[in-house]
Amino acid sequence: MAKVNEDWDPNDENSHELTWIYPERLISCDETDVSLKQDNHKSKKEKEVTNIDEVSPQTMNVKSSRKISMCFGRTGNNQMIAPLFVFGGAKRVQSAWTSEEIHGDVKDADGECISTQYAANEKGSVDEEMFRETYVAKIIIRTARAQGVRNEDGHRGIFIFDGVQTHISEATMVLLRDNGLIVILRPPNTSSDLQGEDTVIFRQFKPELRKQIATRLFEMNAKDTNAPVKDLTDRDWPPVLLAARKAVINEGIIEASWKHEGVIPFTRAPEKKL
């Protein structure tokens, strides 16, 4: 997948140690919260408005408090992998919560985008079986094969993710190995420095998601100010998520995420920071 850079200078933290030959065979993922009910993060200068003096105030709200998790993945050639969404407090996913427009960039041999997967459970987070049977089997392995990964010498790939217990099991490791993917786990407690999803992508995506939630609420209620206030529900989640994805996630931000964590190009810069 890579070869040693003969011009590498070990004294220069920005000098790249490896030259990638097949960056498309490098895959990474992380999980994050994409619920409609996002936490209200305020800076020290921001103040929260309370005690609005109105006789009959109307407030626009997010009616859904359902937790929704997303497994987000990327490839070394800066493509977004089809995501997995998990809806909490439900036994099954309703069709109104899904959208064919929400998809990744990687296409299969037939030129079709690899399908986004949707699941549901009580907690709204990815458990071990779901990670293996749905995300790894239906998304990661299909993505790897589309990128040329095979369980043969000279054709294997690398899959990087964190060491969260729900992502690790012997069955998952065997499934990945048998499909030509070598697993590298990120060191614990280093996501703020080493995990490109956290340090770059989610850091821009989460504020954009909150912005799109507010925009959606405004659009729903701005046409007729005398009408009863409309609240956001689970049915409004797909267009909100899609708008945030289109606004933020592209090749440029994925490229920046690899660079920030020192993987592509492969440098020692993060090591110096740690």
Short mmCIF file of C-alpha atoms in Angstrom, two decimals, residues 94-270:
data_model
loop_
_atom_site.label_atom_id
_atom_site.label_comp_id
_atom_site.label_asym_id
_atom_site.label_seq_id
_atom_site.Cartn_x
_atom_site.Cartn_y
_atom_site.Cartn_z
CA GLN A 94 -39.74 3.84 9.40
CA SER A 95 -39.43 4.70 5.71
CA ALA A 96 -40.11 8.38 6.47
CA TRP A 97 -36.81 8.52 8.39
CA THR A 98 -34.72 7.49 5.38
CA SER A 99 -33.68 9.04 2.09
CA GLU A 100 -32.03 7.61 -1.02
CA GLU A 101 -30.29 10.96 -1.47
CA ILE A 102 -28.15 10.36 1.63
CA HIS A 103 -25.27 8.24 0.39
CA GLY A 104 -21.51 8.01 0.17
CA ASP A 105 -19.20 8.52 -2.80
CA VAL A 106 -17.88 4.98 -3.34
CA LYS A 107 -19.52 3.03 -6.15
CA ASP A 108 -19.64 -0.72 -6.77
CA ALA A 109 -18.68 -2.60 -9.93
CA ASP A 110 -22.04 -1.71 -11.50
CA GLY A 111 -21.45 2.01 -10.97
CA GLU A 112 -24.06 2.24 -8.19
CA CYS A 113 -23.36 4.00 -4.91
CA ILE A 114 -22.96 1.50 -2.08
CA SER A 115 -26.19 1.62 -0.09
CA THR A 116 -26.56 3.58 3.12
CA GLN A 117 -27.78 1.34 5.95
CA TYR A 118 -30.43 2.15 8.57
CA ALA A 119 -31.07 0.31 11.84
CA ALA A 120 -32.93 0.80 15.11
CA ASN A 121 -32.56 -0.23 18.72
CA GLU A 122 -33.44 1.09 22.17
CA LYS A 123 -30.25 3.09 22.77
CA GLY A 124 -29.73 4.55 19.30
CA SER A 125 -26.09 3.53 19.21
CA VAL A 126 -24.10 0.89 17.37
CA ASP A 127 -23.73 -2.42 19.20
CA GLU A 128 -21.19 -5.15 18.46
CA GLU A 129 -23.46 -7.30 16.29
CA MET A 130 -24.72 -4.29 14.33
CA PHE A 131 -21.18 -3.05 13.73
CA ARG A 132 -20.18 -6.44 12.34
CA GLU A 133 -23.28 -7.63 10.49
CA THR A 134 -24.51 -4.30 9.13
CA TYR A 135 -21.64 -1.81 8.98
CA VAL A 136 -18.65 -4.07 8.32
CA ALA A 137 -20.39 -6.73 6.22
CA LYS A 138 -22.69 -4.50 4.15
CA ILE A 139 -20.64 -1.30 3.89
CA ILE A 140 -16.95 -1.61 4.78
CA ILE A 141 -16.23 -4.89 2.99
CA ARG A 142 -18.21 -3.84 -0.10
CA THR A 143 -16.33 -0.53 -0.11
CA ALA A 144 -12.98 -2.28 0.23
CA ARG A 145 -13.75 -4.62 -2.67
CA ALA A 146 -14.80 -1.66 -4.82
CA GLN A 147 -11.41 -0.10 -4.03
CA GLY A 148 -9.52 -3.20 -5.14
CA VAL A 149 -8.97 -4.92 -1.78
CA ARG A 150 -8.67 -8.71 -1.85
CA ASN A 151 -7.37 -11.23 0.65
CA GLU A 152 -4.23 -11.78 -1.41
CA ASP A 153 -0.65 -10.61 -1.12
CA GLY A 154 -0.28 -7.17 -2.65
CA HIS A 155 -4.04 -6.50 -2.58
CA ARG A 156 -4.89 -6.08 1.11
CA GLY A 157 -6.15 -2.90 2.73
CA ILE A 158 -6.10 -1.18 6.13
CA PHE A 159 -9.12 -0.40 8.30
CA ILE A 160 -8.54 2.15 11.09
CA PHE A 161 -11.02 2.75 13.91
CA ASP A 162 -11.12 3.27 17.66
CA GLY A 163 -10.95 0.54 20.28
CA VAL A 164 -14.49 1.01 21.64
CA GLN A 165 -15.71 -2.29 23.03
CA THR A 166 -18.80 -2.35 20.82
CA HIS A 167 -16.58 -2.21 17.73
CA ILE A 168 -14.28 -5.06 18.67
CA SER A 169 -14.94 -8.79 18.75
CA GLU A 170 -13.16 -11.88 17.53
CA ALA A 171 -15.88 -12.48 14.94
CA THR A 172 -15.46 -8.94 13.56
CA MET A 173 -11.68 -9.25 13.37
CA VAL A 174 -11.92 -12.60 11.57
CA LEU A 175 -14.47 -11.23 9.09
CA LEU A 176 -12.23 -8.27 8.26
CA ARG A 177 -9.10 -10.41 7.99
CA ASP A 178 -10.78 -12.94 5.71
CA ASN A 179 -11.75 -10.09 3.40
CA GLY A 180 -8.25 -8.67 3.16
CA LEU A 181 -8.48 -5.85 5.70
CA ILE A 182 -5.78 -5.37 8.32
CA VAL A 183 -7.13 -3.63 11.44
CA ILE A 184 -5.28 -0.79 13.15
CA LEU A 185 -6.83 0.53 16.37
CA ARG A 186 -6.22 4.12 17.39
CA PRO A 187 -4.57 4.61 20.79
CA PRO A 188 -7.11 5.37 23.55
CA ASN A 189 -7.72 8.96 24.68
CA THR A 190 -6.12 10.48 21.58
CA SER A 191 -9.18 11.31 19.47
CA SER A 192 -8.66 15.07 19.93
CA ASP A 193 -5.22 14.71 18.29
CA LEU A 194 -5.25 11.64 16.07
CA GLN A 195 -8.78 11.02 14.84
CA GLY A 196 -9.37 13.02 11.67
CA GLU A 197 -13.11 12.49 11.85
CA ASP A 198 -13.21 14.22 15.26
CA THR A 199 -10.53 16.85 14.74
CA VAL A 200 -11.65 18.09 11.34
CA ILE A 201 -14.85 16.61 9.90
CA PHE A 202 -17.19 16.41 12.90
CA ARG A 203 -15.84 19.71 14.21
CA GLN A 204 -17.33 21.39 11.14
CA PHE A 205 -20.24 19.03 10.52
CA LYS A 206 -21.88 19.29 13.96
CA PRO A 207 -22.24 23.12 13.95
CA GLU A 208 -23.56 22.90 10.38
CA LEU A 209 -26.12 20.32 11.50
CA ARG A 210 -27.34 22.67 14.24
CA LYS A 211 -27.49 25.47 11.66
CA GLN A 212 -29.59 23.35 9.31
CA ILE A 213 -31.95 22.42 12.16
CA ALA A 214 -32.53 26.12 12.86
CA THR A 215 -32.92 26.87 9.14
CA ARG A 216 -35.50 24.12 8.74
CA LEU A 217 -37.51 25.41 11.70
CA PHE A 218 -37.47 28.94 10.29
CA GLU A 219 -38.53 27.82 6.80
CA MET A 220 -41.43 25.82 8.22
CA ASN A 221 -42.77 28.76 10.21
CA ALA A 222 -41.84 31.93 8.30
CA LYS A 223 -44.55 31.86 5.63
CA ASP A 224 -47.48 32.40 7.96
CA THR A 225 -46.68 33.92 11.33
CA ASN A 226 -50.31 33.67 12.41
CA ALA A 227 -50.47 29.91 11.92
CA PRO A 228 -49.75 27.50 14.79
CA VAL A 229 -46.05 26.85 15.21
CA LYS A 230 -44.74 23.72 13.52
CA ASP A 231 -42.16 21.62 15.35
CA LEU A 232 -39.46 19.45 13.85
CA THR A 233 -40.19 15.72 13.96
CA ASP A 234 -38.37 12.57 12.86
CA ARG A 235 -39.78 13.06 9.35
CA ASP A 236 -37.77 16.28 9.04
CA TRP A 237 -34.48 14.57 9.88
CA PRO A 238 -33.52 13.36 6.34
CA PRO A 239 -33.53 16.81 4.64
CA VAL A 240 -31.72 18.38 7.60
CA LEU A 241 -29.00 15.72 7.57
CA LEU A 242 -28.69 15.86 3.77
CA ALA A 243 -28.30 19.65 3.78
CA ALA A 244 -25.54 19.46 6.40
CA ARG A 245 -23.77 16.68 4.48
CA LYS A 246 -23.84 18.66 1.23
CA ALA A 247 -22.63 21.85 2.91
CA VAL A 248 -19.63 20.39 4.71
CA ILE A 249 -18.51 16.93 3.64
CA ASN A 250 -16.46 16.90 0.43
CA GLU A 251 -13.08 15.78 -0.88
CA GLY A 252 -11.38 18.87 0.52
CA ILE A 253 -12.42 18.33 4.12
CA ILE A 254 -11.61 14.62 3.98
CA GLU A 255 -8.17 15.40 2.56
CA ALA A 256 -7.63 17.92 5.40
CA SER A 257 -8.65 15.30 7.97
CA TRP A 258 -6.00 12.82 6.76
CA LYS A 259 -3.36 15.54 6.74
CA HIS A 260 -4.23 16.77 10.23
CA GLU A 261 -3.68 13.34 11.77
CA GLY A 262 -0.43 12.79 9.84
CA VAL A 263 -1.59 9.79 7.81
CA ILE A 264 -1.69 11.22 4.28
CA PRO A 265 0.97 12.47 3.90
CA PHE A 266 2.51 10.16 6.50
CA THR A 267 4.40 12.44 8.89
CA ARG A 268 5.50 12.53 12.53
CA ALA A 269 3.76 15.85 13.26
CA PRO A 270 0.99 14.37 15.50
#
